[in-house]
Backbone as CSV, one residue per row, in Angstrom:
resi,resn,N_x,N_y,N_z,CA_x,CA_y,CA_z,C_x,C_y,C_z
1,SER,-10.491,110.748,-31.677,-11.103,111.276,-30.329,-10.625,113.237,-30.604
2,LEU,-11.591,113.661,-29.871,-11.315,115.354,-29.773,-9.872,115.595,-29.668
3,LEU,-9.106,115.006,-28.400,-8.046,115.550,-28.202,-6.907,115.336,-29.309
4,SER,-6.818,114.262,-30.338,-6.157,113.945,-31.113,-6.661,114.857,-32.307
5,LEU,-7.796,115.284,-32.561,-8.160,116.363,-33.650,-7.775,117.635,-33.073
6,VAL,-7.720,118.173,-32.000,-6.953,119.271,-31.407,-5.420,119.274,-31.526
7,ALA,-4.892,118.219,-31.268,-3.547,117.979,-31.759,-2.757,118.085,-33.062
8,ILE,-3.809,117.355,-33.987,-3.208,117.481,-35.353,-3.548,118.727,-35.881
9,THR,-4.653,119.417,-35.402,-4.986,120.711,-36.155,-4.341,121.600,-35.693
10,PHE,-3.670,121.719,-34.534,-2.574,122.336,-33.856,-1.188,122.219,-34.812
11,PHE,-1.108,121.341,-35.167,0.230,121.138,-36.073,0.275,121.565,-37.344
12,CYS,-1.443,121.529,-37.980,-1.734,121.816,-39.155,-1.415,123.227,-39.218
13,VAL,-2.115,123.963,-38.389,-2.166,125.448,-38.411,-0.650,126.230,-37.906
14,ALA,-0.141,125.380,-36.894,1.050,126.432,-36.123,2.061,125.748,-35.610
15,GLY,1.597,124.752,-34.865,2.661,123.679,-34.393,3.441,124.636,-33.176
16,GLY,2.763,125.705,-32.686,3.476,126.304,-31.524,3.791,127.641,-32.159
17,PRO,4.204,128.913,-31.246,4.644,130.146,-32.002,6.102,130.195,-32.525
18,TYR,6.305,129.375,-33.098,7.833,129.158,-33.945,7.571,129.964,-35.580
19,GLY,8.506,130.688,-35.849,8.685,131.340,-37.018,7.953,132.711,-36.917
20,ILE,7.679,133.033,-36.016,6.737,134.439,-35.676,7.902,135.413,-35.481
21,GLU,9.391,135.281,-35.457,10.154,136.416,-34.915,10.367,137.365,-36.032
22,PRO,10.228,137.221,-37.473,10.139,138.413,-38.402,8.909,139.355,-37.830
23,ALA,7.853,138.926,-37.163,6.725,139.902,-36.819,7.164,140.558,-35.730
24,VAL,7.754,139.950,-34.561,8.141,140.592,-33.726,9.228,141.894,-33.918
25,SER,9.852,141.543,-34.962,11.096,142.607,-35.171,10.382,143.906,-36.524
26,ALA,9.274,143.403,-36.813,8.453,144.199,-38.000,7.961,145.518,-37.372
27,ALA,7.532,145.788,-36.275,6.795,146.795,-35.348,7.014,146.608,-33.822
28,PRO,6.715,147.898,-33.044,6.597,147.618,-31.863,5.845,146.755,-31.295
29,PRO,5.886,146.044,-30.028,5.663,145.306,-29.563,3.712,145.251,-29.338
30,LEU,3.256,146.534,-29.159,1.737,146.702,-28.824,1.063,146.641,-30.136
31,TYR,1.736,146.691,-31.518,0.873,146.674,-32.850,1.265,145.181,-33.012
32,VAL,2.234,144.535,-32.645,2.264,143.097,-33.040,1.422,142.227,-32.292
33,LEU,1.207,142.606,-30.886,0.141,141.810,-30.331,-1.140,142.340,-30.797
34,LEU,-1.361,143.454,-31.093,-3.037,143.840,-31.610,-3.064,142.975,-33.059
35,GLY,-2.188,143.033,-33.943,-1.977,142.301,-34.639,-2.593,140.816,-34.672
36,PHE,-1.754,140.267,-33.651,-2.174,138.755,-33.373,-3.501,138.579,-32.990
37,LEU,-4.041,139.613,-32.083,-5.161,139.285,-31.433,-6.409,139.717,-32.237
38,VAL,-6.154,140.652,-33.543,-7.461,141.115,-34.310,-7.558,140.148,-35.227
39,VAL,-6.124,140.023,-36.205,-6.359,139.591,-37.439,-6.971,137.999,-37.636
40,PRO,-6.666,137.220,-36.811,-7.347,136.035,-36.965,-8.822,135.944,-36.697
41,TRP,-9.169,136.594,-36.114,-10.975,136.864,-35.960,-11.622,137.101,-37.355
42,PHE,-10.275,137.758,-38.361,-11.177,137.934,-39.724,-10.158,136.720,-40.712
43,TRP,-9.383,136.139,-40.029,-8.616,135.148,-41.292,-8.624,133.982,-40.723
44,GLY,-8.311,133.864,-39.629,-8.027,132.098,-39.086,-9.590,131.593,-38.673
45,LEU,-10.162,132.372,-37.854,-11.769,132.023,-37.176,-12.352,131.426,-38.512
46,PRO,-12.995,132.402,-39.582,-13.738,131.970,-40.725,-13.292,130.659,-41.149
47,MET,-11.796,130.642,-41.382,-11.706,129.343,-42.149,-11.716,128.076,-41.074
48,ALA,-11.456,128.098,-39.967,-11.923,127.436,-38.806,-13.439,126.993,-38.936
49,LEU,-14.318,127.977,-39.081,-15.481,127.547,-39.165,-15.945,126.832,-40.169
50,VAL,-15.337,127.295,-41.407,-15.723,126.596,-42.902,-15.364,125.352,-42.676
51,THR,-14.337,125.359,-42.552,-13.817,123.940,-42.197,-14.292,123.162,-41.413
52,ALA,-15.030,123.393,-40.241,-15.997,122.493,-39.479,-17.360,121.924,-39.865
53,GLU,-17.792,123.297,-40.611,-19.265,123.131,-41.228,-18.856,122.214,-42.415
54,LEU,-17.961,122.114,-43.304,-17.895,121.501,-44.309,-17.715,119.922,-43.966
55,SER,-16.644,119.657,-42.752,-16.314,118.530,-42.378,-17.437,117.750,-42.047
56,CYS,-18.383,118.537,-41.269,-19.999,118.298,-40.370,-20.501,117.467,-41.637
57,ALA,-20.880,118.477,-42.461,-21.785,118.050,-43.864,-21.226,117.255,-44.876
58,MET,-19.617,116.873,-44.857,-19.403,115.702,-45.864,-18.209,114.945,-44.827
59,PRO,-18.699,114.326,-43.824,-17.762,113.507,-43.145,-17.003,112.142,-43.706
60,GLN,-16.360,112.780,-44.768,-15.261,111.774,-45.495,-13.865,112.496,-45.609
61,ASP,-12.792,111.534,-45.696,-11.712,111.746,-46.204,-11.420,112.451,-47.514
62,GLY,-10.744,113.394,-47.534,-10.516,114.172,-48.732,-10.587,115.915,-48.802
63,GLY,-11.136,116.189,-47.568,-11.116,117.563,-47.544,-11.667,118.591,-48.813
64,CYS,-10.754,119.883,-49.045,-11.072,120.339,-49.903,-11.533,119.693,-51.255
65,VAL,-10.709,118.654,-51.551,-10.964,118.058,-53.008,-12.429,117.287,-53.071
66,VAL,-12.971,117.099,-52.032,-14.471,116.453,-52.121,-15.451,117.545,-52.026
67,TRP,-15.080,118.927,-51.238,-15.887,119.700,-51.188,-15.953,120.658,-52.841
68,ALA,-14.705,120.608,-53.078,-14.835,121.194,-54.753,-15.557,120.436,-55.616
69,GLN,-15.389,119.158,-55.474,-16.070,118.298,-56.243,-17.541,118.209,-56.360
70,ARG,-18.153,118.192,-55.129,-19.597,118.435,-54.551,-19.991,119.594,-55.229
71,ALA,-19.138,120.764,-55.309,-19.926,122.114,-55.526,-19.335,122.277,-57.219
72,SER,-18.381,122.059,-57.744,-17.849,122.275,-58.959,-17.457,121.132,-60.096
73,GLY,-17.617,119.797,-59.459,-17.171,118.831,-60.471,-15.909,118.406,-60.331
74,ASP,-15.507,117.097,-61.132,-14.457,116.554,-61.045,-13.067,117.306,-61.507
75,PHE,-13.257,118.044,-62.363,-12.118,119.082,-63.054,-11.551,120.011,-62.325
76,LEU,-12.550,120.948,-61.311,-12.047,121.744,-60.767,-11.520,121.157,-59.627
77,ALA,-12.239,119.838,-58.988,-11.832,119.325,-57.525,-10.103,118.711,-57.745
78,TRP,-9.954,118.395,-59.455,-8.389,117.769,-59.747,-7.893,119.131,-59.335
79,GLN,-8.171,120.069,-59.966,-7.125,121.350,-59.913,-6.957,121.958,-58.360
80,VAL,-7.912,121.668,-57.312,-7.762,121.971,-56.175,-6.760,121.029,-55.553
81,GLY,-7.167,120.053,-55.736,-6.277,118.532,-55.436,-4.739,118.976,-55.704
82,TYR,-4.405,119.464,-57.091,-3.253,119.559,-57.422,-2.305,120.879,-56.894
83,TYR,-3.112,121.765,-56.597,-2.409,122.939,-56.197,-2.191,122.695,-54.903
84,SER,-3.145,122.120,-54.102,-2.912,121.814,-52.755,-1.755,121.203,-52.357
85,TRP,-1.629,119.876,-52.982,-0.633,119.763,-53.042,0.861,120.355,-53.245
86,ILE,0.727,121.085,-54.189,1.894,122.119,-54.774,2.267,122.867,-53.634
87,SER,1.164,123.755,-53.002,1.136,124.496,-51.976,2.052,123.646,-50.816
88,SER,1.693,122.862,-50.437,2.161,121.829,-49.171,3.472,121.721,-49.418
89,MET,3.693,121.216,-50.554,4.970,120.570,-50.759,6.070,122.175,-50.670
90,VAL,5.304,123.175,-51.072,6.597,124.246,-50.667,6.312,124.842,-49.348
91,ASP,5.180,124.782,-48.707,5.313,125.129,-47.339,5.891,124.363,-46.598
92,ILE,5.899,122.800,-46.518,6.573,122.036,-45.592,7.897,122.073,-45.583
93,THR,8.925,122.564,-46.582,9.954,122.725,-46.581,10.718,123.517,-45.435
94,VAL,9.560,124.546,-45.221,10.001,125.461,-44.156,10.017,124.772,-43.003
95,TYR,9.648,123.701,-42.610,9.752,123.145,-41.186,10.859,122.525,-40.677
96,PRO,11.692,121.652,-41.885,13.092,121.352,-41.255,13.873,122.081,-41.215
97,ILE,14.007,123.457,-41.701,14.894,124.277,-41.362,14.528,124.905,-40.073
98,LEU,13.405,125.183,-40.102,13.093,125.727,-39.014,13.501,124.959,-37.472
99,PHE,13.225,123.700,-37.638,13.510,122.831,-36.569,15.152,122.950,-36.412
100,SER,15.911,122.515,-37.522,17.443,122.475,-37.290,17.822,123.926,-36.483
101,GLN,17.286,124.881,-37.046,17.576,126.221,-36.274,17.294,126.373,-34.738
102,TYR,16.229,126.085,-34.476,16.126,126.092,-33.024,16.705,124.974,-32.152
103,LEU,16.638,124.014,-33.239,17.452,122.798,-32.329,19.060,123.102,-31.890
104,PHE,19.948,123.904,-33.251,21.336,124.015,-32.875,21.505,125.352,-32.152
105,ASN,20.264,126.135,-32.281,20.461,127.629,-31.517,20.344,127.212,-29.794
106,MET,19.369,126.429,-29.386,19.337,125.529,-28.547,20.523,124.992,-27.917
107,ILE,21.498,124.403,-28.429,22.393,123.362,-28.297,23.597,124.362,-28.373
108,SER,24.183,124.522,-29.600,25.570,125.058,-30.155,25.718,126.537,-30.621
109,GLY,24.323,127.098,-30.732,24.446,128.340,-31.544,23.941,128.079,-32.860
110,ALA,23.837,129.293,-33.404,23.440,129.317,-34.777,24.019,127.904,-35.948
111,PRO,22.972,127.413,-36.431,23.398,126.423,-37.379,24.108,126.540,-38.721
112,ASP,25.100,125.923,-38.978,25.678,125.914,-40.527,24.853,125.346,-41.572
113,PRO,24.033,125.857,-42.396,23.155,125.463,-43.338,23.620,124.220,-44.448
114,THR,25.160,124.677,-44.277,25.899,123.371,-45.443,26.450,122.191,-44.458
115,SER,26.427,122.231,-43.340,27.201,121.345,-42.644,26.303,119.782,-42.593
116,LEU,26.888,118.815,-42.704,26.028,117.518,-42.752,25.462,117.327,-41.516
117,THR,25.625,117.748,-40.342,24.916,117.869,-39.090,23.710,118.305,-39.111
118,THR,23.612,119.522,-39.731,22.078,120.199,-39.926,21.868,119.425,-40.962
119,TRP,22.068,118.815,-41.892,21.451,118.205,-43.216,20.768,116.923,-42.150
120,SER,21.556,116.397,-41.561,21.263,115.147,-40.957,20.159,115.258,-40.062
121,ALA,20.016,116.546,-39.204,18.919,116.750,-38.332,17.754,116.803,-39.122
122,GLN,17.898,117.851,-40.233,16.616,117.822,-41.030,15.926,116.810,-41.808
123,VAL,17.022,116.108,-42.365,16.565,114.546,-43.127,15.812,113.671,-42.039
124,ALA,16.316,113.594,-40.711,15.992,112.778,-39.705,14.434,113.160,-39.371
125,MET,14.177,114.633,-39.195,12.582,115.075,-38.956,11.698,114.602,-39.849
126,VAL,12.339,114.758,-41.143,11.532,114.128,-42.082,10.894,112.835,-42.523
127,VAL,11.930,111.963,-42.309,12.003,110.686,-42.118,10.807,110.260,-41.143
128,VAL,10.986,111.071,-39.913,10.117,110.478,-38.514,8.707,110.790,-39.248
129,VAL,8.836,112.152,-39.571,7.133,112.227,-40.320,6.713,111.472,-41.195
130,VAL,7.433,110.953,-41.943,6.750,110.057,-43.218,6.318,108.914,-42.630
131,ILE,7.283,108.390,-41.700,7.061,107.219,-40.742,5.895,107.188,-40.428
132,LEU,5.504,108.168,-39.536,4.446,108.510,-38.888,2.926,108.379,-39.627
133,ASN,3.008,109.228,-40.905,1.841,109.317,-42.081,1.717,107.757,-42.585
134,ILE,2.936,107.388,-43.103,2.559,105.857,-43.499,1.925,105.095,-42.471
135,TRP,2.018,104.971,-41.136,1.577,104.274,-40.389,0.095,104.374,-39.964
136,GLY,-0.331,105.307,-40.123,-1.546,105.630,-40.117,-2.600,106.822,-39.150
137,VAL,-3.392,107.257,-39.308,-3.941,108.281,-38.525,-4.170,108.547,-37.298
138,GLU,-4.157,107.083,-36.992,-4.244,106.980,-35.118,-2.893,106.979,-34.434
139,LEU,-1.994,106.745,-35.468,-0.407,107.097,-34.745,-0.046,108.320,-34.799
140,VAL,-0.670,108.989,-35.737,-0.288,110.477,-35.743,-1.035,111.220,-35.095
141,GLY,-2.348,110.876,-34.705,-2.808,111.539,-33.697,-2.259,111.522,-32.216
142,LEU,-1.831,110.383,-31.749,-1.011,109.841,-30.901,0.165,110.477,-30.679
143,ALA,1.119,110.763,-31.858,2.297,111.585,-31.897,1.812,112.843,-31.470
144,SER,0.972,113.583,-32.455,0.587,115.036,-32.312,0.439,115.340,-30.637
145,ASN,-0.329,114.349,-30.211,-0.701,114.562,-28.585,0.563,115.088,-27.993
146,ILE,1.425,114.039,-27.896,3.108,113.973,-27.506,3.426,114.930,-27.772
147,PHE,3.715,115.507,-28.966,4.708,116.623,-29.793,4.099,117.679,-29.105
148,GLY,2.860,117.939,-29.188,2.018,118.823,-28.564,2.512,119.491,-27.014
149,ILE,2.234,118.541,-26.454,2.697,118.629,-24.804,3.703,119.043,-24.741
150,ILE,4.827,118.241,-25.440,6.344,119.062,-25.504,6.534,120.104,-25.841
151,ILE,6.131,120.275,-27.008,6.096,121.949,-27.495,5.472,123.042,-26.668
152,LEU,4.259,122.898,-25.883,3.612,123.585,-25.193,4.033,123.934,-23.609
153,ILE,4.895,123.144,-23.272,5.201,122.783,-22.147,6.196,124.352,-21.404
154,PRO,7.150,124.714,-22.234,8.010,126.023,-22.268,7.257,127.077,-22.459
155,PHE,6.009,127.125,-23.086,5.481,128.488,-23.246,4.227,128.482,-21.737
156,LEU,4.027,127.503,-21.549,3.129,127.274,-20.187,3.859,127.668,-19.074
157,ALA,5.485,127.281,-18.966,6.399,127.735,-18.110,6.142,129.206,-17.872
158,LEU,6.388,129.604,-19.205,6.751,131.259,-19.480,5.446,132.115,-18.987
159,ILE,4.167,131.687,-19.326,3.210,132.108,-18.872,3.049,132.365,-17.431
160,GLY,3.447,131.374,-16.599,3.305,130.982,-15.451,4.271,132.161,-14.599
161,VAL,5.624,131.898,-15.416,6.568,133.169,-14.529,6.299,134.268,-14.583
162,ALA,5.528,134.697,-15.690,5.252,136.042,-16.136,3.946,136.601,-15.459
163,ILE,3.062,135.576,-14.927,1.874,136.024,-13.906,2.691,136.450,-12.761
164,PHE,3.644,135.943,-12.139,4.027,136.052,-11.038,5.618,137.049,-10.655
165,THR,6.123,137.208,-12.046,7.291,137.826,-11.613,7.258,139.061,-12.925
166,SER,6.263,139.095,-13.705,6.425,140.330,-14.658,6.316,141.494,-14.131
167,GLN,6.785,142.712,-14.520,6.581,144.138,-14.259,6.266,144.767,-15.623
168,VAL,4.972,145.423,-15.770,4.883,145.985,-16.755,5.213,147.576,-16.905
169,HIS,5.948,147.793,-18.153,6.592,148.812,-18.549,5.770,149.428,-19.627
170,PRO,4.805,150.251,-19.420,4.152,150.683,-20.948,4.824,151.193,-22.028
171,GLY,6.103,152.033,-21.560,6.892,152.497,-22.542,7.525,151.630,-23.422
172,VAL,7.897,150.577,-22.994,8.511,149.494,-24.076,7.624,149.242,-24.982
173,TRP,6.247,149.174,-24.843,5.367,148.468,-25.725,5.193,149.425,-27.227
174,VAL,5.568,150.467,-27.052,5.853,151.461,-28.456,7.175,151.566,-28.896
175,GLU,7.907,150.838,-28.363,9.487,151.477,-28.794,9.459,150.254,-30.025
176,HIS,10.341,150.413,-30.976,10.622,149.954,-31.864,12.313,149.652,-31.828
177,LYS,12.805,148.514,-31.335,14.097,148.417,-31.367,14.965,148.170,-32.363
178,TRP,14.100,147.554,-33.652,15.185,147.039,-34.771,15.208,148.304,-35.752
179,SER,14.656,149.313,-35.810,14.738,150.541,-36.550,15.734,151.527,-35.979
180,THR,16.374,152.189,-37.082,16.848,153.439,-36.594,16.016,154.720,-36.690
181,THR,14.716,154.525,-37.289,13.941,155.572,-37.243,12.403,155.151,-36.875
182,ASP,11.927,155.645,-35.474,10.619,155.147,-34.940,9.474,155.962,-35.515
183,SER,9.225,155.574,-36.507,7.953,156.290,-37.026,6.844,155.193,-37.481
184,PHE,5.461,155.889,-37.779,4.823,154.759,-38.279,4.776,154.161,-39.810
185,SER,5.312,155.110,-40.420,5.593,154.624,-42.025,6.687,153.849,-41.958
186,SER,7.601,153.904,-40.759,8.738,153.197,-41.006,8.615,151.674,-40.593
187,TYR,7.375,150.772,-40.170,7.301,149.839,-39.960,7.010,149.067,-41.063
188,ASN,7.342,147.544,-41.038,7.322,146.800,-41.763,6.156,145.980,-41.701
189,TRP,4.824,146.657,-42.438,3.421,146.316,-42.242,3.110,144.958,-42.877
190,THR,3.925,144.842,-43.944,3.616,143.986,-45.291,4.332,142.675,-44.573
191,LEU,5.490,142.515,-44.006,6.289,141.602,-43.015,5.185,140.847,-41.980
192,LEU,4.964,141.915,-40.986,3.759,141.520,-40.067,2.377,140.814,-40.440
193,LEU,1.798,141.665,-41.487,0.560,140.827,-41.986,0.892,139.561,-42.627
194,SER,1.755,139.353,-43.211,1.891,138.155,-43.856,2.700,136.987,-42.631
195,THR,3.397,137.381,-42.005,3.711,136.611,-40.696,2.359,135.904,-40.083
196,ILE,1.383,136.899,-39.772,0.209,136.849,-39.065,-0.738,135.651,-39.568
197,ILE,-0.893,136.168,-40.872,-1.694,134.995,-41.671,-1.081,133.896,-42.022
198,TRP,0.210,133.642,-42.290,0.846,132.493,-42.276,0.593,131.351,-40.982
199,SER,0.781,132.148,-39.797,0.661,131.595,-38.479,-0.521,130.896,-38.359
200,PHE,-1.717,131.630,-39.065,-3.274,131.184,-38.632,-3.661,130.196,-39.924
201,SER,-2.972,130.180,-40.670,-3.376,129.280,-41.977,-3.110,127.508,-42.069
202,GLY,-4.202,126.998,-42.526,-3.951,125.666,-42.287,-5.176,124.637,-41.979
203,TRP,-6.000,125.427,-41.682,-7.411,124.897,-40.979,-7.939,123.768,-42.065
204,ASP,-7.929,124.178,-43.052,-8.561,123.188,-43.851,-7.947,121.971,-44.381
205,SER,-6.592,121.745,-43.705,-5.944,120.594,-43.950,-6.637,119.629,-42.994
206,VAL,-7.430,119.934,-41.791,-7.720,119.405,-40.778,-9.044,118.201,-41.901
207,GLY,-9.665,119.289,-42.684,-10.668,118.409,-43.315,-10.357,116.862,-43.957
208,GLN,-9.020,116.921,-44.305,-8.923,115.729,-45.187,-9.118,114.410,-44.358
209,LEU,-9.331,114.345,-42.970,-9.582,113.287,-42.314,-10.802,113.171,-41.300
210,ALA,-11.875,114.109,-41.874,-13.040,113.940,-41.570,-13.467,112.896,-41.186
211,GLY,-13.218,111.795,-42.247,-13.868,110.406,-42.290,-13.295,109.698,-41.304
212,GLU,-12.303,109.962,-40.312,-11.571,108.991,-39.510,-12.021,109.560,-37.943
213,VAL,-12.655,110.826,-37.868,-13.037,111.339,-36.845,-14.277,110.950,-36.303
214,LYS,-14.303,110.541,-34.857,-15.691,110.043,-34.164,-16.243,111.350,-34.127
215,ASP,-17.581,111.296,-34.459,-18.692,112.227,-34.090,-18.287,113.275,-34.749
216,PRO,-17.717,113.582,-35.800,-17.420,114.670,-36.112,-18.531,115.986,-36.289
217,ALA,-19.532,116.178,-36.089,-20.612,117.168,-35.848,-20.362,117.851,-34.426
218,LYS,-19.681,116.845,-33.101,-19.497,117.552,-32.129,-18.048,117.957,-32.040
219,ALA,-17.187,116.942,-32.485,-15.802,117.068,-32.406,-15.078,118.330,-33.356
220,TYR,-15.551,118.540,-34.690,-14.738,119.501,-35.077,-14.996,120.885,-34.575
221,PRO,-16.283,121.752,-34.457,-16.578,122.630,-34.037,-15.611,122.953,-32.510
222,LYS,-16.035,121.997,-31.532,-15.243,122.222,-30.305,-13.415,122.208,-30.546
223,GLY,-13.324,121.063,-31.558,-11.502,121.195,-31.928,-10.987,122.157,-32.552
224,MET,-11.747,123.197,-33.393,-11.295,124.448,-33.685,-11.313,125.415,-32.900
225,MET,-12.335,125.665,-32.124,-12.145,126.597,-31.056,-11.267,126.533,-29.938
226,ILE,-11.114,125.233,-29.431,-9.937,124.932,-28.527,-8.237,125.140,-29.296
227,THR,-8.303,124.803,-30.449,-7.107,125.055,-31.240,-6.969,126.380,-31.244
228,MET,-7.877,127.189,-31.768,-7.925,128.604,-32.044,-7.049,129.523,-30.735
229,ALA,-7.663,129.011,-29.575,-7.387,129.388,-28.413,-6.312,128.780,-27.880
230,ILE,-5.603,127.848,-27.956,-4.273,127.292,-27.615,-3.215,128.080,-28.732
231,VAL,-3.641,128.052,-30.075,-2.489,128.810,-30.906,-2.318,130.408,-30.589
232,THR,-3.465,131.055,-30.373,-3.435,132.480,-30.040,-2.968,132.750,-28.809
233,THR,-3.150,132.061,-27.574,-2.352,132.018,-26.389,-0.856,131.924,-26.307
234,GLY,-0.556,131.149,-26.964,1.037,130.591,-27.146,1.724,131.806,-27.974
235,ILE,1.152,132.514,-28.958,1.730,133.369,-29.794,1.786,134.336,-29.270
236,ILE,0.951,134.788,-28.304,0.812,136.243,-27.742,1.712,136.258,-26.618
237,ARG,1.922,134.981,-25.836,3.072,134.605,-24.668,4.404,135.071,-25.209
238,TYR,4.405,134.637,-26.452,5.764,134.588,-26.910,6.277,135.955,-27.542
239,ALA,5.280,136.591,-28.215,5.589,137.952,-28.685,5.498,139.052,-27.666
240,SER,5.198,138.692,-26.613,5.136,139.679,-25.540,6.341,140.187,-25.054
241,PRO,6.547,141.535,-24.843,7.827,142.014,-24.417,8.283,141.784,-23.085
């Protein structure tokens, strides 16, 4: 369904505005917000539209491997699949660590990376995700809907609070509180840009399940646009001073 596709895409791309703290500290809030508003139009949106177009043209499981096979043959398709697998293995290792950091910061402060409790939380997350994937794409879609709602509730609450209680202080938007020298050249532009790009990557992963989507010609374009709006709104609210 469209709702499940949006939920799965949301988790493939961002899973919420988690992990963007380095960008928030890289430059003043004004530049961070402008970056998250502008860069996705030139990075995330083109990838989302390409994924939607190719998934509609070739509605079968396999995603980028199928696309590469149609365009360049079996050898390059195998390479695309292999390097995508390696890339996913490296990227996925970040999320159990982020999960344990946010969990223990909320409960008892900064986690100890070497403690058994931290390792147990990380392993438990991996086990749950593996079981969901083994069970099948329908359960993954349902679980993504549930987790997506749980993740977005705090940020929706923040948006509501901001609408009724926030006070705008323009001077704060150009202050860089994490640097002793407040100059344009002192901002960490590399860290800011790389974090923004990472936050809007992963659209092509959704092409892997094109064969499981009902009416992909309608679902994919709508799903990509809805997800782009959700991801951008959540990140902007989280990064706002």
